[in-house]
Each structure stands twice: as C-alpha cells, then as structure tokens.
PDB file of C-alpha atoms in Angstrom:
ATOM      1  CA  UNK A   1      -1.552 -70.661  12.064  1.00 52.00           C
ATOM      2  CA  UNK A   2      -2.783 -69.047  15.221  1.00 57.00           C
ATOM      3  CA  UNK A   3      -2.591 -65.329  15.896  1.00 60.00           C
ATOM      4  CA  UNK A   4      -2.405 -64.124  19.427  1.00 62.00           C
ATOM      5  CA  UNK A   5      -4.205 -60.751  19.460  1.00 61.00           C
ATOM      6  CA  UNK A   6      -3.116 -59.926  22.988  1.00 62.00           C
ATOM      7  CA  UNK A   7       0.557 -59.587  22.117  1.00 62.00           C
ATOM      8  CA  UNK A   8       0.105 -57.636  18.890  1.00 60.00           C
ATOM      9  CA  UNK A   9       1.276 -54.001  19.010  1.00 61.00           C
ATOM     10  CA  UNK A  10      -0.464 -51.419  16.842  1.00 59.00           C
ATOM     11  CA  UNK A  11       1.822 -48.773  15.387  1.00 61.00           C
ATOM     12  CA  UNK A  12      -0.876 -46.201  14.716  1.00 61.00           C
ATOM     13  CA  UNK A  13      -1.375 -43.402  17.194  1.00 64.00           C
ATOM     14  CA  UNK A  14      -4.661 -42.566  18.788  1.00 68.00           C
ATOM     15  CA  UNK A  15      -7.066 -40.223  17.095  1.00 70.00           C
ATOM     16  CA  UNK A  16      -6.285 -36.622  17.930  1.00 66.00           C
ATOM     17  CA  UNK A  17      -9.450 -35.087  19.269  1.00 68.00           C
ATOM     18  CA  UNK A  18      -8.570 -31.393  19.639  1.00 67.00           C
ATOM     19  CA  UNK A  19      -5.441 -29.443  18.759  1.00 69.00           C
ATOM     20  CA  UNK A  20      -6.549 -25.850  19.359  1.00 70.00           C
ATOM     21  CA  UNK A  21      -8.982 -24.430  21.835  1.00 72.00           C
ATOM     22  CA  UNK A  22     -12.152 -23.255  20.124  1.00 72.00           C
ATOM     23  CA  UNK A  23     -12.408 -20.254  22.446  1.00 71.00           C
ATOM     24  CA  UNK A  24      -9.033 -18.797  21.398  1.00 73.00           C
ATOM     25  CA  UNK A  25      -9.515 -18.823  17.629  1.00 75.00           C
ATOM     26  CA  UNK A  26     -11.078 -15.369  17.359  1.00 76.00           C
ATOM     27  CA  UNK A  27     -10.291 -12.511  19.671  1.00 79.00           C
ATOM     28  CA  UNK A  28     -11.504  -8.908  19.354  1.00 84.00           C
ATOM     29  CA  UNK A  29      -8.974  -6.175  18.607  1.00 87.00           C
ATOM     30  CA  UNK A  30      -8.789  -3.549  21.312  1.00 90.00           C
ATOM     31  CA  UNK A  31      -6.394  -1.039  19.760  1.00 92.00           C
ATOM     32  CA  UNK A  32      -8.730   0.560  17.193  1.00 95.00           C
ATOM     33  CA  UNK A  33      -8.631   4.335  16.773  1.00 96.00           C
ATOM     34  CA  UNK A  34     -10.479   6.700  14.440  1.00 96.00           C
ATOM     35  CA  UNK A  35      -8.547   8.470  11.679  1.00 93.00           C
ATOM     36  CA  UNK A  36      -8.262  12.226  12.215  1.00 91.00           C
ATOM     37  CA  UNK A  37      -8.781  13.116   8.548  1.00 87.00           C
ATOM     38  CA  UNK A  38     -11.435  10.673   7.272  1.00 90.00           C
ATOM     39  CA  UNK A  39     -12.898   9.122  10.435  1.00 92.00           C
ATOM     40  CA  UNK A  40     -12.497   5.449   9.516  1.00 94.00           C
ATOM     41  CA  UNK A  41     -11.186   2.934  12.033  1.00 94.00           C
ATOM     42  CA  UNK A  42      -7.695   1.453  11.915  1.00 94.00           C
ATOM     43  CA  UNK A  43      -5.278  -0.151  14.338  1.00 94.00           C
ATOM     44  CA  UNK A  44      -3.139   2.171  16.412  1.00 94.00           C
ATOM     45  CA  UNK A  45       0.151   0.832  15.018  1.00 92.00           C
ATOM     46  CA  UNK A  46      -0.853   1.243  11.333  1.00 93.00           C
ATOM     47  CA  UNK A  47      -1.909   4.063   9.032  1.00 91.00           C
ATOM     48  CA  UNK A  48      -5.478   4.507   7.810  1.00 93.00           C
ATOM     49  CA  UNK A  49      -6.284   2.262   4.858  1.00 93.00           C
ATOM     50  CA  UNK A  50      -8.601   4.729   3.098  1.00 94.00           C
ATOM     51  CA  UNK A  51      -6.155   7.622   3.367  1.00 92.00           C
ATOM     52  CA  UNK A  52      -3.351   5.361   2.154  1.00 93.00           C
ATOM     53  CA  UNK A  53      -5.431   4.357  -0.882  1.00 94.00           C
ATOM     54  CA  UNK A  54      -5.880   8.038  -1.831  1.00 91.00           C
ATOM     55  CA  UNK A  55      -2.144   8.712  -1.478  1.00 90.00           C
ATOM     56  CA  UNK A  56      -1.265   5.576  -3.449  1.00 94.00           C
ATOM     57  CA  UNK A  57      -3.616   6.580  -6.275  1.00 93.00           C
ATOM     58  CA  UNK A  58      -1.985  10.013  -6.556  1.00 91.00           C
ATOM     59  CA  UNK A  59       1.579   8.691  -6.402  1.00 90.00           C
ATOM     60  CA  UNK A  60       0.806   6.015  -9.010  1.00 92.00           C
ATOM     61  CA  UNK A  61      -0.507   8.731 -11.324  1.00 91.00           C
ATOM     62  CA  UNK A  62       2.692  10.754 -10.789  1.00 88.00           C
ATOM     63  CA  UNK A  63       4.825   7.656 -11.470  1.00 86.00           C
ATOM     64  CA  UNK A  64       2.863   6.903 -14.641  1.00 86.00           C
ATOM     65  CA  UNK A  65       3.452  10.417 -15.948  1.00 86.00           C
ATOM     66  CA  UNK A  66       7.133  10.275 -14.937  1.00 82.00           C
ATOM     67  CA  UNK A  67       7.660   7.115 -16.969  1.00 80.00           C
ATOM     68  CA  UNK A  68       5.961   8.612 -20.029  1.00 79.00           C
ATOM     69  CA  UNK A  69       8.579  10.329 -22.140  1.00 72.00           C
ATOM     70  CA  UNK A  70       9.378  10.571 -25.831  1.00 66.00           C
ATOM     71  CA  UNK A  71      12.982   9.600 -26.649  1.00 65.00           C
ATOM     72  CA  UNK A  72      12.493  10.682 -30.299  1.00 69.00           C
ATOM     73  CA  UNK A  73      12.059  14.314 -29.242  1.00 68.00           C
ATOM     74  CA  UNK A  74      15.252  14.204 -27.230  1.00 64.00           C
ATOM     75  CA  UNK A  75      13.621  13.812 -23.829  1.00 65.00           C
ATOM     76  CA  UNK A  76      15.636  11.777 -21.381  1.00 62.00           C
ATOM     77  CA  UNK A  77      14.310  10.091 -18.310  1.00 69.00           C
ATOM     78  CA  UNK A  78      17.247  11.157 -16.151  1.00 72.00           C
ATOM     79  CA  UNK A  79      16.025  14.750 -15.673  1.00 73.00           C
ATOM     80  CA  UNK A  80      14.742  16.031 -12.364  1.00 81.00           C
ATOM     81  CA  UNK A  81      10.978  16.244 -12.090  1.00 81.00           C
ATOM     82  CA  UNK A  82       8.717  19.033 -10.817  1.00 83.00           C
ATOM     83  CA  UNK A  83       5.089  18.127 -10.087  1.00 84.00           C
ATOM     84  CA  UNK A  84       2.583  20.887 -10.908  1.00 85.00           C
ATOM     85  CA  UNK A  85      -1.065  20.607  -9.918  1.00 86.00           C
ATOM     86  CA  UNK A  86      -4.044  22.430 -11.426  1.00 85.00           C
ATOM     87  CA  UNK A  87      -4.328  25.007  -8.611  1.00 82.00           C
ATOM     88  CA  UNK A  88      -0.652  26.063  -8.901  1.00 79.00           C
ATOM     89  CA  UNK A  89      -0.405  29.492 -10.543  1.00 73.00           C
ATOM     90  CA  UNK A  90       3.079  29.099 -12.120  1.00 68.00           C
ATOM     91  CA  UNK A  91       3.069  28.918 -15.931  1.00 61.00           C
ATOM     92  CA  UNK A  92       6.133  27.248 -17.478  1.00 59.00           C
ATOM     93  CA  UNK A  93       6.975  25.127 -20.487  1.00 60.00           C
ATOM     94  CA  UNK A  94       7.638  21.385 -20.443  1.00 59.00           C
ATOM     95  CA  UNK A  95      11.310  21.689 -19.374  1.00 60.00           C
ATOM     96  CA  UNK A  96      12.653  24.491 -17.155  1.00 71.00           C
ATOM     97  CA  UNK A  97      16.316  24.719 -16.102  1.00 77.00           C
ATOM     98  CA  UNK A  98      16.876  21.074 -17.014  1.00 74.00           C
ATOM     99  CA  UNK A  99      13.909  19.910 -14.918  1.00 79.00           C
ATOM    100  CA  UNK A 100      10.907  18.258 -16.497  1.00 79.00           C
ATOM    101  CA  UNK A 101       7.452  19.398 -15.354  1.00 81.00           C
ATOM    102  CA  UNK A 102       4.663  16.896 -14.813  1.00 84.00           C
ATOM    103  CA  UNK A 103       1.160  18.340 -14.798  1.00 85.00           C
ATOM    104  CA  UNK A 104      -1.562  16.710 -12.709  1.00 87.00           C
ATOM    105  CA  UNK A 105      -5.183  17.694 -13.355  1.00 88.00           C
ATOM    106  CA  UNK A 106      -6.098  17.578  -9.651  1.00 87.00           C
ATOM    107  CA  UNK A 107      -5.739  20.179  -6.926  1.00 87.00           C
ATOM    108  CA  UNK A 108      -2.660  19.999  -4.716  1.00 85.00           C
ATOM    109  CA  UNK A 109      -3.449  18.091  -1.499  1.00 82.00           C
ATOM    110  CA  UNK A 110      -2.563  19.701   1.801  1.00 80.00           C
ATOM    111  CA  UNK A 111      -0.075  16.956   2.676  1.00 78.00           C
ATOM    112  CA  UNK A 112       1.805  17.265  -0.664  1.00 77.00           C
ATOM    113  CA  UNK A 113       4.417  19.978  -0.143  1.00 75.00           C
ATOM    114  CA  UNK A 114       5.507  22.219  -2.988  1.00 70.00           C
ATOM    115  CA  UNK A 115       9.237  21.752  -2.381  1.00 64.00           C
ATOM    116  CA  UNK A 116      10.836  18.667  -0.894  1.00 52.00           C
TER     117      UNK A 116
END
C-alpha cells in the first residue's frame, strides 16, 4: 500500500507562538493618593486599607459583644443597643429604658459618633 504524503491534510493547527504582548502585562498605577489620616497610599477610587482594618476591628468587637447575651437571665437579643466607650462619662446599668448597653474598653474614635 502506497501513501501519498503530498495529498494528506493535517488537522492540527500550527503552534501558537504568542497570545499576549509581554509589554502590556504589567502597567504602573497612576491614581495613587496618600491617606489624610494615616499617610499610607491607596487608589483614588478606594478607601485606605489600613484605616479600614482599624474600623473593621472595632466593628467586629462591637458585633461580638452584641451577639453575647444570656437568655437564662431574661436578656433578649431584640433590644436596641447603645455602645459606650471607656472615655464616656455616663454611668448606667446594663439595660436602660429597654436599651442594652455594650461597653468597649477603648477610647471613642473621632469618627464614631455618639448618636446615630
């Protein structure tokens, strides 16, 4: 049996040499600005990562204390919550006017308002 190699068609495609340009893979960001409170760099369209980490840490602590309640003492989780920091000078018990008070052992940050 003779095979004519000139008339044979190969189904495989050619080897792909380059799909992306090597010069366009990495480009520098030009919209970096310094944070006004901590001085770290972040993109103009986003918030500062270090400041956000501080805020997230504080709010997670508040959430943890909000979820901690004792149903055997008659505490319900559906009460309104007041957050009291260590530098607040108001002295109250655990529940005032149907609102539960959560005490945080840190000073009140400047961005955390007393009343919302």
